[in-house]
Short mmCIF file of C-alpha atoms in Angstrom, two decimals:
data_model
loop_
_atom_site.label_atom_id
_atom_site.label_comp_id
_atom_site.label_asym_id
_atom_site.label_seq_id
_atom_site.Cartn_x
_atom_site.Cartn_y
_atom_site.Cartn_z
CA MET A 1 -19.68 38.13 -28.98
CA LEU A 2 -21.01 35.17 -26.95
CA LYS A 3 -18.10 33.67 -29.76
CA ASN A 4 -15.29 36.14 -27.78
CA VAL A 5 -16.60 35.21 -24.29
CA PHE A 6 -15.85 31.69 -24.95
CA LEU A 7 -13.03 31.93 -26.32
CA PHE A 8 -11.52 34.23 -23.75
CA PHE A 9 -12.25 31.70 -21.30
CA SER A 10 -11.03 28.58 -22.73
CA ILE A 11 -8.03 30.88 -23.05
CA LEU A 12 -8.37 31.58 -19.51
CA PHE A 13 -8.96 27.67 -18.52
CA VAL A 14 -6.11 26.53 -20.43
CA ILE A 15 -3.57 29.11 -18.55
CA ASN A 16 -4.97 28.33 -15.12
CA THR A 17 -4.46 24.29 -16.48
CA LEU A 18 -0.55 25.13 -17.49
CA GLN A 19 0.35 26.95 -14.29
CA SER A 20 -1.34 24.13 -11.94
CA GLN A 21 0.80 21.59 -13.60
CA ASN A 22 3.59 23.98 -13.42
CA ASP A 23 3.21 24.09 -9.94
CA ASN A 24 2.79 20.37 -9.17
CA PRO A 25 6.51 18.86 -8.41
CA LYS A 26 7.98 17.19 -11.46
CA LEU A 27 8.96 14.09 -9.72
CA VAL A 28 7.23 12.65 -6.45
CA VAL A 29 9.95 10.35 -5.02
CA GLY A 30 8.67 7.91 -2.50
CA ILE A 31 11.65 6.17 -0.02
CA VAL A 32 10.59 3.84 2.75
CA VAL A 33 13.60 2.95 4.99
CA ASP A 34 12.99 -0.89 5.95
CA GLN A 35 12.21 -1.53 9.80
CA MET A 36 13.17 2.30 10.95
CA ARG A 37 12.61 2.89 14.25
CA TYR A 38 11.32 6.79 14.97
CA ASP A 39 14.06 6.68 17.63
CA TYR A 40 16.97 6.23 14.92
CA LEU A 41 16.23 9.86 13.53
CA THR A 42 16.88 11.05 17.44
CA ARG A 43 19.13 8.66 18.81
CA PHE A 44 22.08 9.21 15.68
CA TYR A 45 20.75 12.49 14.83
CA HIS A 46 24.38 14.71 15.66
CA LYS A 47 26.41 12.35 13.72
CA TYR A 48 24.30 12.43 10.36
CA GLY A 49 25.44 14.96 8.38
CA GLU A 50 23.74 17.98 6.58
CA GLY A 51 22.42 16.99 3.53
CA GLY A 52 20.66 13.54 4.18
CA PHE A 53 18.18 13.31 6.99
CA LYS A 54 19.17 16.71 8.69
CA ARG A 55 18.20 18.23 4.91
CA MET A 56 15.03 16.85 4.70
CA ILE A 57 14.29 17.76 8.55
CA ASN A 58 15.89 20.90 8.12
CA GLU A 59 14.34 22.20 4.90
CA GLY A 60 10.63 20.07 4.90
CA TYR A 61 8.45 19.08 7.61
CA GLN A 62 8.22 16.41 10.38
CA CYS A 63 5.75 14.46 11.72
CA LYS A 64 7.51 12.98 14.89
CA ASN A 65 4.01 11.51 16.28
CA ASN A 66 3.46 8.99 13.18
CA HIS A 67 2.38 5.69 13.52
CA TYR A 68 0.50 2.66 12.37
CA ASN A 69 -2.84 1.91 12.94
CA TYR A 70 -3.21 -1.68 12.30
CA ILE A 71 -1.53 -4.82 13.11
CA PRO A 72 0.71 -6.84 11.73
CA THR A 73 3.11 -4.17 11.14
CA LYS A 74 5.06 -6.10 8.26
CA THR A 75 7.02 -5.20 5.10
CA GLY A 76 4.43 -6.41 2.31
CA PRO A 77 0.80 -4.65 4.11
CA GLY A 78 3.17 -1.56 5.24
CA HIS A 79 4.49 -0.91 1.65
CA ALA A 80 0.60 -1.53 0.35
CA SER A 81 -0.45 0.96 2.98
CA ILE A 82 1.82 3.59 2.56
CA PHE A 83 1.00 4.11 -1.01
CA THR A 84 -2.57 3.29 -1.22
CA GLY A 85 -3.42 5.28 2.17
CA THR A 86 -5.56 2.06 3.26
CA THR A 87 -5.48 -1.16 5.64
CA PRO A 88 -4.87 -4.24 5.41
CA LYS A 89 -8.70 -4.59 6.20
CA TYR A 90 -9.14 -3.23 2.63
CA HIS A 91 -5.83 -3.48 0.24
CA GLY A 92 -5.96 -7.56 1.22
CA ILE A 93 -1.80 -7.88 2.34
CA ILE A 94 -2.58 -9.40 5.61
CA GLY A 95 1.36 -10.23 5.61
CA ASN A 96 4.26 -11.48 3.94
CA ASP A 97 2.86 -14.57 3.58
CA TRP A 98 -0.60 -15.88 4.74
CA PHE A 99 -2.48 -19.13 4.52
CA ASP A 100 -4.71 -19.26 0.96
CA LYS A 101 -7.85 -20.91 2.30
CA THR A 102 -8.37 -22.42 -1.46
CA LEU A 103 -5.06 -23.67 -1.76
CA LEU A 104 -4.55 -25.32 1.72
CA ARG A 105 -0.81 -23.71 1.26
CA ASN A 106 1.03 -20.18 2.54
CA ILE A 107 1.30 -17.91 -0.09
CA ASN A 108 3.62 -15.07 -0.76
CA CYS A 109 2.41 -11.33 -0.78
CA VAL A 110 3.63 -10.58 -4.67
CA GLU A 111 3.20 -14.46 -5.63
CA ASP A 112 1.66 -14.42 -8.95
CA LEU A 113 2.17 -17.75 -11.27
CA THR A 114 0.42 -16.36 -14.16
CA VAL A 115 3.85 -14.00 -15.00
CA GLU A 116 7.24 -14.66 -16.11
CA PRO A 117 10.58 -13.72 -14.72
CA VAL A 118 12.39 -11.36 -16.44
CA GLY A 119 16.41 -10.43 -16.55
CA THR A 120 16.30 -14.27 -14.16
CA LYS A 121 14.94 -17.91 -14.40
CA SER A 122 14.30 -17.24 -10.67
CA LYS A 123 10.79 -17.88 -9.03
CA ASP A 124 11.75 -14.69 -7.64
CA GLY A 125 10.52 -13.28 -10.83
CA LYS A 126 7.37 -14.68 -10.86
CA LYS A 127 5.75 -11.33 -8.98
CA SER A 128 3.63 -8.69 -9.32
CA PRO A 129 0.70 -6.40 -7.29
CA ALA A 130 -2.07 -8.70 -8.35
CA GLN A 131 -2.82 -9.59 -4.62
CA MET A 132 -3.13 -6.15 -3.78
CA LEU A 133 -6.94 -5.35 -4.05
CA VAL A 134 -6.91 -1.28 -4.68
CA THR A 135 -4.91 1.56 -5.97
CA THR A 136 -1.72 3.90 -4.78
CA PHE A 137 -1.39 7.36 -5.64
CA ALA A 138 0.98 6.46 -8.29
CA ASP A 139 -1.84 4.46 -10.11
CA GLU A 140 -4.18 7.61 -8.99
CA ASN A 141 -1.26 9.37 -10.99
CA ARG A 142 -1.23 7.63 -14.09
CA LEU A 143 -5.06 7.71 -14.86
CA PHE A 144 -4.97 11.45 -14.21
CA THR A 145 -2.45 11.79 -16.72
CA GLN A 146 -3.49 9.43 -19.20
CA MET A 147 -0.38 7.46 -18.00
CA LYS A 148 1.97 9.87 -19.69
CA GLY A 149 3.33 10.49 -16.07
CA LYS A 150 5.48 7.75 -15.47
CA THR A 151 6.02 5.71 -12.07
CA ILE A 152 9.22 3.01 -11.69
CA GLY A 153 9.79 1.09 -8.19
CA ILE A 154 13.02 0.12 -6.52
CA SER A 155 13.73 -2.01 -3.79
CA VAL A 156 16.13 -5.36 -3.00
CA LYS A 157 13.19 -6.92 -2.05
CA HIS A 158 10.20 -7.48 -4.24
CA ARG A 159 8.03 -6.55 -2.01
CA GLY A 160 9.40 -3.06 -1.94
CA ALA A 161 9.52 -2.18 -5.00
CA VAL A 162 6.31 -4.27 -6.56
CA PHE A 163 3.84 -2.63 -4.30
CA ALA A 164 4.92 0.63 -4.19
CA ALA A 165 4.94 1.10 -7.79
CA GLY A 166 1.49 -0.38 -7.80
CA HIS A 167 -0.60 -1.66 -10.64
CA THR A 168 -0.28 0.64 -13.47
CA ALA A 169 3.21 0.95 -13.18
CA ASN A 170 5.92 1.43 -16.06
CA ALA A 171 8.59 -0.46 -14.35
CA ALA A 172 9.30 -2.21 -11.05
CA TYR A 173 12.79 -3.68 -10.51
CA TRP A 174 14.16 -5.67 -7.57
CA TRP A 175 17.46 -7.42 -6.99
CA ASP A 176 17.97 -11.36 -7.61
CA TYR A 177 19.77 -11.74 -4.37
CA GLU A 178 18.11 -14.82 -2.93
CA HIS A 179 17.87 -18.44 -3.90
CA GLY A 180 21.63 -18.57 -5.22
CA GLY A 181 20.57 -14.90 -7.29
CA GLU A 182 23.06 -13.55 -9.98
CA GLY A 183 23.08 -10.49 -8.12
CA ASN A 184 21.18 -8.66 -11.11
CA TRP A 185 18.66 -6.10 -11.39
CA ILE A 186 15.43 -8.17 -12.43
CA SER A 187 11.23 -7.64 -13.02
CA SER A 188 8.56 -9.55 -14.40
CA THR A 189 6.33 -9.69 -17.71
CA PHE A 190 3.59 -7.83 -16.02
CA TYR A 191 5.65 -4.93 -16.68
CA MET A 192 7.73 -6.07 -19.98
CA ASP A 193 9.11 -8.57 -21.58
CA ALA A 194 12.26 -7.78 -21.43
CA LEU A 195 14.77 -5.81 -19.78
CA PRO A 196 15.83 -2.31 -20.70
CA GLN A 197 19.03 -2.18 -22.52
CA TRP A 198 20.66 0.36 -19.56
CA VAL A 199 19.51 -2.00 -17.09
CA ASN A 200 20.70 -4.95 -18.69
CA GLU A 201 24.41 -2.39 -19.06
CA PHE A 202 23.95 -1.76 -15.36
CA ASN A 203 23.81 -5.42 -14.35
CA ALA A 204 27.00 -6.40 -17.17
CA SER A 205 28.98 -3.46 -15.42
CA GLY A 206 30.33 -5.29 -12.11
CA LYS A 207 28.92 -2.75 -9.70
CA ALA A 208 27.22 -5.12 -7.62
CA GLN A 209 30.48 -7.62 -7.39
CA SER A 210 32.25 -4.61 -6.49
CA TYR A 211 30.30 -4.68 -2.82
CA PHE A 212 31.99 -7.94 -1.86
CA LYS A 213 34.34 -6.19 0.06
CA THR A 214 35.33 -5.76 3.97
CA TRP A 215 32.50 -3.76 5.72
CA ASN A 216 34.28 -2.09 8.85
CA THR A 217 32.93 0.95 10.71
CA LEU A 218 32.33 4.50 8.57
CA TYR A 219 34.22 6.47 12.05
CA ASP A 220 36.80 5.16 14.90
CA ILE A 221 34.21 2.40 15.96
CA SER A 222 35.00 4.01 19.96
CA SER A 223 33.03 6.66 18.81
CA TYR A 224 29.89 5.03 18.24
CA GLU A 225 28.61 5.22 21.89
CA GLU A 226 25.02 5.95 20.98
CA SER A 227 25.22 1.76 20.65
CA GLY A 228 26.36 -1.43 22.58
CA VAL A 229 29.34 -3.56 22.85
CA ASP A 230 30.70 -4.46 19.70
CA ALA A 231 30.98 -8.00 19.57
CA ASN A 232 27.97 -9.90 21.95
CA ALA A 233 25.60 -12.85 22.71
CA TYR A 234 22.83 -10.84 20.72
CA GLU A 235 23.70 -10.67 17.35
CA ARG A 236 23.74 -13.59 15.19
CA VAL A 237 27.22 -14.91 13.88
CA LEU A 238 28.10 -15.17 9.95
CA LYS A 239 29.49 -19.00 9.11
CA GLY A 240 33.12 -18.24 8.45
CA GLU A 241 32.64 -15.73 11.65
CA HIS A 242 34.03 -16.41 14.99
CA GLN A 243 31.78 -13.88 16.56
CA SER A 244 29.45 -10.99 16.06
CA GLY A 245 31.57 -7.91 16.09
CA PHE A 246 33.56 -5.82 13.18
CA PRO A 247 34.72 -6.30 10.66
CA HIS A 248 32.87 -8.28 8.38
CA LYS A 249 34.59 -9.59 5.29
CA LEU A 250 31.68 -10.12 2.37
CA ASP A 251 34.22 -11.26 0.21
CA GLU A 252 35.42 -13.91 2.27
CA LEU A 253 31.90 -14.91 3.97
CA LYS A 254 30.14 -15.45 0.58
CA THR A 255 30.11 -18.76 0.32
CA ASP A 256 28.79 -19.92 2.81
CA ASN A 257 26.48 -17.17 3.32
CA GLY A 258 24.23 -17.13 -0.19
CA GLY A 259 26.31 -15.23 -2.45
CA PHE A 260 24.31 -11.86 -3.01
CA HIS A 261 22.80 -12.41 0.13
CA VAL A 262 26.06 -10.97 2.19
CA VAL A 263 25.70 -7.85 -0.15
CA ALA A 264 22.01 -7.27 0.69
CA ASN A 265 22.44 -7.64 4.79
CA SER A 266 24.88 -5.33 4.85
CA PRO A 267 24.60 -1.21 4.02
CA PHE A 268 26.13 -1.86 0.75
CA GLY A 269 22.81 -3.26 -0.41
CA ASN A 270 21.87 0.27 0.64
CA SER A 271 24.53 1.90 -1.58
CA LEU A 272 23.70 -0.52 -4.66
CA ILE A 273 19.91 0.41 -4.27
CA THR A 274 21.12 4.48 -4.68
CA ASP A 275 23.63 3.57 -7.59
CA PHE A 276 20.53 2.12 -9.69
CA THR A 277 18.53 4.75 -8.52
CA ILE A 278 20.14 7.20 -10.25
CA LYS A 279 20.93 5.19 -13.09
CA ALA A 280 16.86 4.93 -13.55
CA ILE A 281 16.50 8.38 -13.02
CA GLU A 282 19.08 9.31 -16.17
CA ALA A 283 17.35 6.85 -18.33
CA GLU A 284 14.24 7.05 -18.03
CA GLN A 285 13.97 10.77 -17.72
CA LEU A 286 12.17 11.16 -14.55
CA GLY A 287 11.43 14.26 -13.74
CA LYS A 288 12.53 16.06 -17.05
CA ASP A 289 8.64 17.42 -17.62
CA ASN A 290 5.44 19.42 -16.78
CA ILE A 291 3.99 15.92 -16.53
CA THR A 292 4.65 14.30 -13.09
CA ASP A 293 6.69 10.86 -12.52
CA VAL A 294 6.20 8.80 -9.32
CA LEU A 295 9.73 7.03 -8.26
CA THR A 296 9.43 4.79 -5.18
CA VAL A 297 12.54 4.03 -4.07
CA SER A 298 12.65 1.14 -0.61
CA TYR A 299 16.19 1.05 1.26
CA SER A 300 15.85 -3.10 2.16
CA SER A 301 19.20 -3.71 3.52
CA THR A 302 18.54 -1.42 6.81
CA ASP A 303 16.21 -4.70 7.99
CA LYS A 304 17.73 -7.17 6.89
CA VAL A 305 20.72 -5.85 9.50
CA GLY A 306 18.63 -5.42 12.05
CA HIS A 307 17.22 -8.71 11.77
CA ASP A 308 20.90 -10.12 11.84
CA TYR A 309 22.38 -7.29 15.08
CA GLY A 310 19.34 -5.52 16.88
CA PRO A 311 18.70 -2.17 17.26
CA ASN A 312 21.35 -1.19 19.77
CA SER A 313 24.02 -2.85 17.84
CA ILE A 314 26.64 -0.89 15.84
CA GLU A 315 25.86 -2.62 12.72
CA VAL A 316 22.83 -0.81 13.11
CA GLU A 317 24.46 2.32 14.10
CA ASP A 318 26.95 2.28 10.96
CA THR A 319 23.96 1.31 8.56
CA TYR A 320 22.38 4.28 8.96
CA LEU A 321 25.20 6.63 9.07
CA ARG A 322 25.92 5.23 5.67
CA LEU A 323 22.36 5.45 4.72
CA ASP A 324 22.42 9.25 5.32
CA LEU A 325 25.12 9.50 3.07
CA GLU A 326 23.31 7.39 0.09
CA LEU A 327 20.27 9.72 1.12
CA GLU A 328 22.79 12.87 0.86
CA ARG A 329 23.90 11.32 -2.86
CA LEU A 330 20.46 10.57 -3.92
CA PHE A 331 19.11 14.73 -3.73
CA LYS A 332 22.06 15.84 -5.09
CA ALA A 333 21.35 13.21 -7.88
CA LEU A 334 17.97 15.30 -8.18
CA ASP A 335 19.01 18.54 -7.66
CA GLU A 336 21.13 18.07 -10.54
CA MET A 337 18.88 16.10 -12.85
CA VAL A 338 15.35 17.39 -11.60
CA GLY A 339 16.77 20.73 -10.45
CA THR A 340 16.07 21.77 -6.74
CA GLY A 341 13.05 23.02 -5.93
CA GLU A 342 11.53 21.14 -8.76
CA TYR A 343 10.69 17.58 -6.55
CA THR A 344 8.86 16.45 -3.83
CA VAL A 345 10.19 13.68 -1.28
CA PHE A 346 8.54 11.42 1.64
CA LEU A 347 10.19 9.30 3.81
CA THR A 348 8.91 6.66 6.42
CA SER A 349 9.33 3.15 7.39
CA ASP A 350 7.32 0.23 7.09
CA HIS A 351 7.61 -0.62 10.59
CA GLY A 352 9.82 -0.40 13.48
CA ALA A 353 11.00 -3.27 15.61
CA PRO A 354 11.70 -4.04 19.16
CA HIS A 355 15.04 -4.84 21.20
CA VAL A 356 16.08 -8.27 21.17
CA PRO A 357 14.40 -10.43 24.20
CA ALA A 358 17.11 -11.33 25.47
CA TYR A 359 19.12 -7.73 26.16
CA LEU A 360 15.70 -6.93 27.79
CA LYS A 361 15.26 -9.33 29.69
CA ASP A 362 19.29 -9.18 30.87
CA SER A 363 17.78 -5.25 31.40
CA LYS A 364 15.35 -6.55 33.47
CA ILE A 365 12.98 -5.48 30.98
CA PRO A 366 9.89 -8.29 30.38
CA SER A 367 10.20 -10.08 27.40
CA GLY A 368 10.40 -13.27 25.19
CA LEU A 369 10.07 -15.62 22.50
CA PHE A 370 7.28 -17.84 21.73
CA ASP A 371 7.69 -21.51 20.24
CA LEU A 372 4.32 -21.16 17.86
CA ASN A 373 4.92 -24.50 15.89
CA ALA A 374 4.81 -26.02 19.35
CA MET A 375 2.09 -24.10 19.87
CA LEU A 376 0.18 -25.71 17.11
CA ASN A 377 1.06 -28.83 17.49
CA ASP A 378 -0.18 -28.68 21.50
CA VAL A 379 -3.62 -27.36 20.10
CA ASN A 380 -4.47 -30.01 17.42
CA ALA A 381 -3.19 -32.78 20.55
CA TYR A 382 -5.89 -31.02 22.75
CA LEU A 383 -8.54 -30.96 19.72
CA PHE A 384 -7.75 -34.36 19.27
CA ASP A 385 -8.53 -35.81 22.80
CA THR A 386 -11.48 -33.70 22.06
CA TYR A 387 -12.85 -34.29 19.03
CA LYS A 388 -11.02 -37.05 17.46
CA VAL A 389 -10.20 -35.80 14.36
CA SER A 390 -6.27 -35.16 13.44
CA ASP A 391 -4.97 -31.93 12.54
CA LEU A 392 -7.99 -29.54 13.01
CA ALA A 393 -5.30 -26.23 13.18
CA LEU A 394 -4.04 -25.61 9.80
CA SER A 395 -2.04 -23.05 10.02
CA ARG A 396 -0.91 -20.34 12.91
CA ILE A 397 0.66 -17.67 10.32
CA ASN A 398 0.47 -14.08 11.01
CA ASN A 399 -0.33 -15.11 14.72
CA GLN A 400 -3.86 -16.77 13.26
CA ILE A 401 -4.68 -19.95 13.36
CA PHE A 402 -6.77 -21.55 10.27
CA LEU A 403 -9.10 -24.13 10.84
CA ASP A 404 -10.23 -27.07 8.62
CA HIS A 405 -13.67 -26.60 7.55
CA GLN A 406 -13.94 -29.51 5.92
CA LYS A 407 -13.04 -31.95 8.34
CA ILE A 408 -14.92 -29.75 10.66
CA GLU A 409 -18.32 -29.97 8.72
CA ALA A 410 -17.75 -33.69 7.43
CA HIS A 411 -17.55 -34.80 11.38
CA GLU A 412 -20.29 -31.92 12.25
CA ILE A 413 -18.09 -30.73 15.20
CA ASP A 414 -19.82 -27.25 16.03
CA LEU A 415 -17.39 -24.55 14.77
CA GLN A 416 -18.42 -21.52 17.39
CA GLU A 417 -18.08 -24.28 20.42
CA LEU A 418 -14.32 -25.10 18.72
CA LYS A 419 -13.51 -22.11 18.44
CA THR A 420 -14.19 -21.28 22.04
CA LYS A 421 -12.29 -24.10 23.27
CA VAL A 422 -9.50 -23.15 21.05
CA SER A 423 -9.59 -19.70 22.55
CA ARG A 424 -9.51 -20.63 25.96
CA LYS A 425 -6.58 -22.60 25.14
CA LEU A 426 -4.49 -19.76 23.52
CA LEU A 427 -5.31 -17.66 26.99
CA SER A 428 -3.47 -20.46 28.61
CA TYR A 429 0.10 -19.33 27.56
CA LYS A 430 1.30 -16.87 29.43
CA LEU A 431 2.77 -15.30 26.32
CA ILE A 432 -0.06 -14.54 25.41
CA SER A 433 -2.23 -11.95 26.20
CA ASN A 434 -5.24 -11.47 23.94
CA VAL A 435 -7.20 -13.63 21.69
CA TYR A 436 -10.36 -12.99 18.97
CA ILE A 437 -12.48 -15.51 17.08
CA THR A 438 -12.05 -12.84 13.81
CA SER A 439 -15.63 -13.27 12.97
CA GLU A 440 -16.75 -10.95 15.56
CA ILE A 441 -13.90 -8.66 14.83
CA ASN A 442 -16.02 -6.53 11.95
CA LEU A 443 -18.51 -6.28 14.87
CA PHE A 444 -16.48 -4.44 16.80
CA PRO A 445 -17.75 -0.71 17.46
CA GLU A 446 -15.88 2.37 17.23
CA SER A 447 -15.23 2.80 20.45
CA SER A 448 -13.37 -0.59 21.11
CA GLY A 449 -10.09 0.21 22.13
CA TYR A 450 -7.03 0.75 20.50
CA GLN A 451 -5.83 -2.88 20.35
CA GLU A 452 -9.31 -3.85 18.88
CA MET A 453 -8.96 -0.99 16.05
CA MET A 454 -5.61 -2.12 15.16
CA LEU A 455 -7.02 -5.49 14.94
CA TYR A 456 -10.01 -4.53 12.79
CA ASN A 457 -7.94 -2.46 10.44
CA GLY A 458 -5.50 -6.03 9.42
CA HIS A 459 -8.75 -8.11 9.26
CA HIS A 460 -9.25 -9.19 5.40
CA GLN A 461 -12.87 -11.18 5.96
CA LYS A 462 -11.81 -13.29 2.86
CA ARG A 463 -8.41 -13.82 3.69
CA SER A 464 -7.92 -14.03 7.81
CA GLY A 465 -7.97 -17.00 10.01
CA ASP A 466 -10.18 -17.83 12.22
CA ILE A 467 -8.94 -17.16 15.70
CA LEU A 468 -6.28 -14.39 16.29
CA PHE A 469 -3.80 -13.69 18.97
CA THR A 470 -1.44 -10.94 20.28
CA PHE A 471 1.20 -11.17 22.59
CA THR A 472 2.11 -9.44 25.60
CA PRO A 473 4.80 -6.65 24.86
CA GLU A 474 8.31 -7.35 23.76
CA VAL A 475 7.30 -11.15 22.57
CA PHE A 476 7.90 -12.72 19.08
CA LYS A 477 8.22 -15.88 18.18
CA ASP A 478 10.63 -18.47 18.79
CA THR A 479 13.09 -20.22 16.21
CA ASN A 480 16.74 -20.75 15.89
CA TRP A 481 16.88 -17.03 13.58
CA ASN A 482 15.18 -15.53 15.70
CA ARG A 483 17.21 -16.28 19.74
CA THR A 484 19.40 -13.57 18.38
CA GLY A 485 18.79 -10.06 16.41
CA THR A 486 15.27 -8.63 16.13
CA ASP A 487 11.60 -9.13 14.59
CA HIS A 488 8.14 -7.09 14.48
CA HIS A 489 4.26 -7.54 13.69
CA SER A 490 3.07 -6.03 16.58
CA GLY A 491 1.41 -2.87 17.67
CA PHE A 492 2.83 -2.00 20.69
CA ASN A 493 5.55 1.56 19.98
CA TYR A 494 8.27 -0.23 19.16
CA ASP A 495 6.65 -1.05 15.79
CA THR A 496 4.51 1.22 14.64
CA HIS A 497 6.45 4.45 15.73
CA VAL A 498 8.28 5.56 12.63
CA PRO A 499 9.42 8.36 10.75
CA LEU A 500 7.69 10.36 8.45
CA LEU A 501 9.24 13.48 6.55
CA PHE A 502 8.24 15.60 3.92
CA PHE A 503 10.56 17.82 1.65
CA GLY A 504 10.43 19.80 -1.78
CA LYS A 505 8.23 21.92 -3.60
CA GLY A 506 4.39 22.07 -2.06
CA ILE A 507 6.30 21.70 1.28
CA LYS A 508 5.97 23.97 4.45
CA GLN A 509 8.86 23.93 7.01
CA GLY A 510 7.96 22.40 10.61
CA GLN A 511 6.69 20.25 12.55
CA THR A 512 3.76 18.53 15.01
CA LEU A 513 3.45 16.41 17.70
CA GLN A 514 -0.24 15.56 16.37
CA ARG A 515 -0.66 11.93 16.02
CA THR A 516 -0.51 11.06 12.10
CA TYR A 517 -1.12 7.91 10.19
CA ILE A 518 0.58 5.81 7.75
CA THR A 519 -2.26 6.29 5.56
CA ASP A 520 -2.42 10.26 5.67
CA ILE A 521 0.54 9.58 3.47
CA ALA A 522 -0.97 8.78 -0.11
CA PRO A 523 -4.15 11.10 0.33
CA THR A 524 -1.62 14.24 1.28
CA ILE A 525 0.59 13.29 -1.93
CA SER A 526 -2.77 13.09 -3.80
CA ALA A 527 -4.09 16.30 -2.33
CA LEU A 528 -0.22 17.83 -3.21
CA LEU A 529 -0.52 17.08 -6.74
CA GLY A 530 -4.59 17.61 -7.21
CA ILE A 531 -5.41 14.14 -8.04
CA SER A 532 -8.25 11.15 -7.37
CA PHE A 533 -6.92 9.96 -3.80
CA PRO A 534 -6.46 6.13 -4.09
CA ASN A 535 -9.57 4.53 -4.24
CA ALA A 536 -10.20 2.75 -0.87
CA SER A 537 -7.92 5.38 1.18
CA ILE A 538 -9.29 5.78 4.09
CA GLY A 539 -6.13 8.47 5.73
CA GLU A 540 -6.62 12.15 5.82
CA PRO A 541 -4.04 14.73 4.22
CA LEU A 542 -2.18 16.57 6.26
CA GLU A 543 -2.91 19.99 5.00
CA PHE A 544 -0.20 21.33 7.30
CA VAL A 545 2.35 19.80 5.41
CA ILE A 546 1.50 21.59 1.84
CA ASP A 547 2.52 24.80 1.92
#
């Protein structure tokens, strides 16, 4: 009798487990649109078609008040935070680059000299997620499924592919377009010893080369009333062009502008991502069984166009109208290859962006550019006058001052006194609003102000610098590259407020103005799948999103 009862409950358990697996989406697709301000959804809304952004909004759930909860708002930290559900304080990605206190040089966030390039000889292939200290929800899904659920990460940028895919990914692919790259999709030995045949075939297809064509507006340029005038002084002028406006003849510009770099810096870079992504879904058989796979797609070219032309440009508007068509193309492919209603998608951004400072100044809005190199030289001159020791400040990267502790100890300089002097010096600059000694940031109480908590969340005790400072609104670093177009890094709304859309299997239809955070995405997807949250996640699952 007991044997029969045990058998009955064993069968019931198996049935419930199978039903639970069948309730999960076959594929989770995490889409990151690089540098997408929230208002790009609303500003261009009436020009979007029904199958891209509007499909997600109308059939899914929109969080309208979604923000980053740390500083700095950069691409590397953004992708790490989206997929881990935590902040730089725990995942350790404190910038796209940072000053390594042991190596005494700047390192890239995905730099890994222990791996070799795959598909290229370029150093851009020596990349991995080794610097990221925690798991992603894709890692947890791999562990939960005994490594049976696949994970593939895709982006033009290496950091957009690597951090999203996580540590246990089957593959992460990024595009070899920098430093004279050959325009191939590449990876590293962290993931594989050689590119799969389907990737080699795609690289040999000539698809990337086909995008050396003229970029003109998708619609009549006179209809782009949501943006400023076409050619203006706030936009970058490419080598070989006499003004910043349309058309941009990429085939003629490629020689003087880095070859495939001009494709990455146009909406056609996003088209190439969709091409490659659809091929990956087919070749890797993603979403073909009841074990959930994860696909991450980071559309990088939106960021590059934004940096070149700024949020008020027709180029940015045209890039988003074209991206809307790319999303529609991707969703149609998912409907066909995975099945309508069998996959789940979320879409967000790694950061926003301010308007071009010169444009804001001309509009009588306070803004500015700050020369960080001149400031570092000025600080070192001040410290030399005070202590008669040269170059006590080694770096100023990510609005952080890194001090030379070996010299400080060798000359028996009082460290706290030095930090206080540097802090007071920094506060004398008009465009610097606040200065913090980073050893004090770890002691901020929970009742601290909003900016203080964002700095707390962005501060990693072992990797961050000695002193940290913030600018007044609408200010970023002054370089020749930054005097036109835009940049990002701050804790102000233009950098923190980004879209968050959920759509597909297991997602309710609706919207909210409740404040949500980027760190809520990973635990929400984990809750949807019934798996462990990423190991350092601090976000809250958005239960009102899940059906």
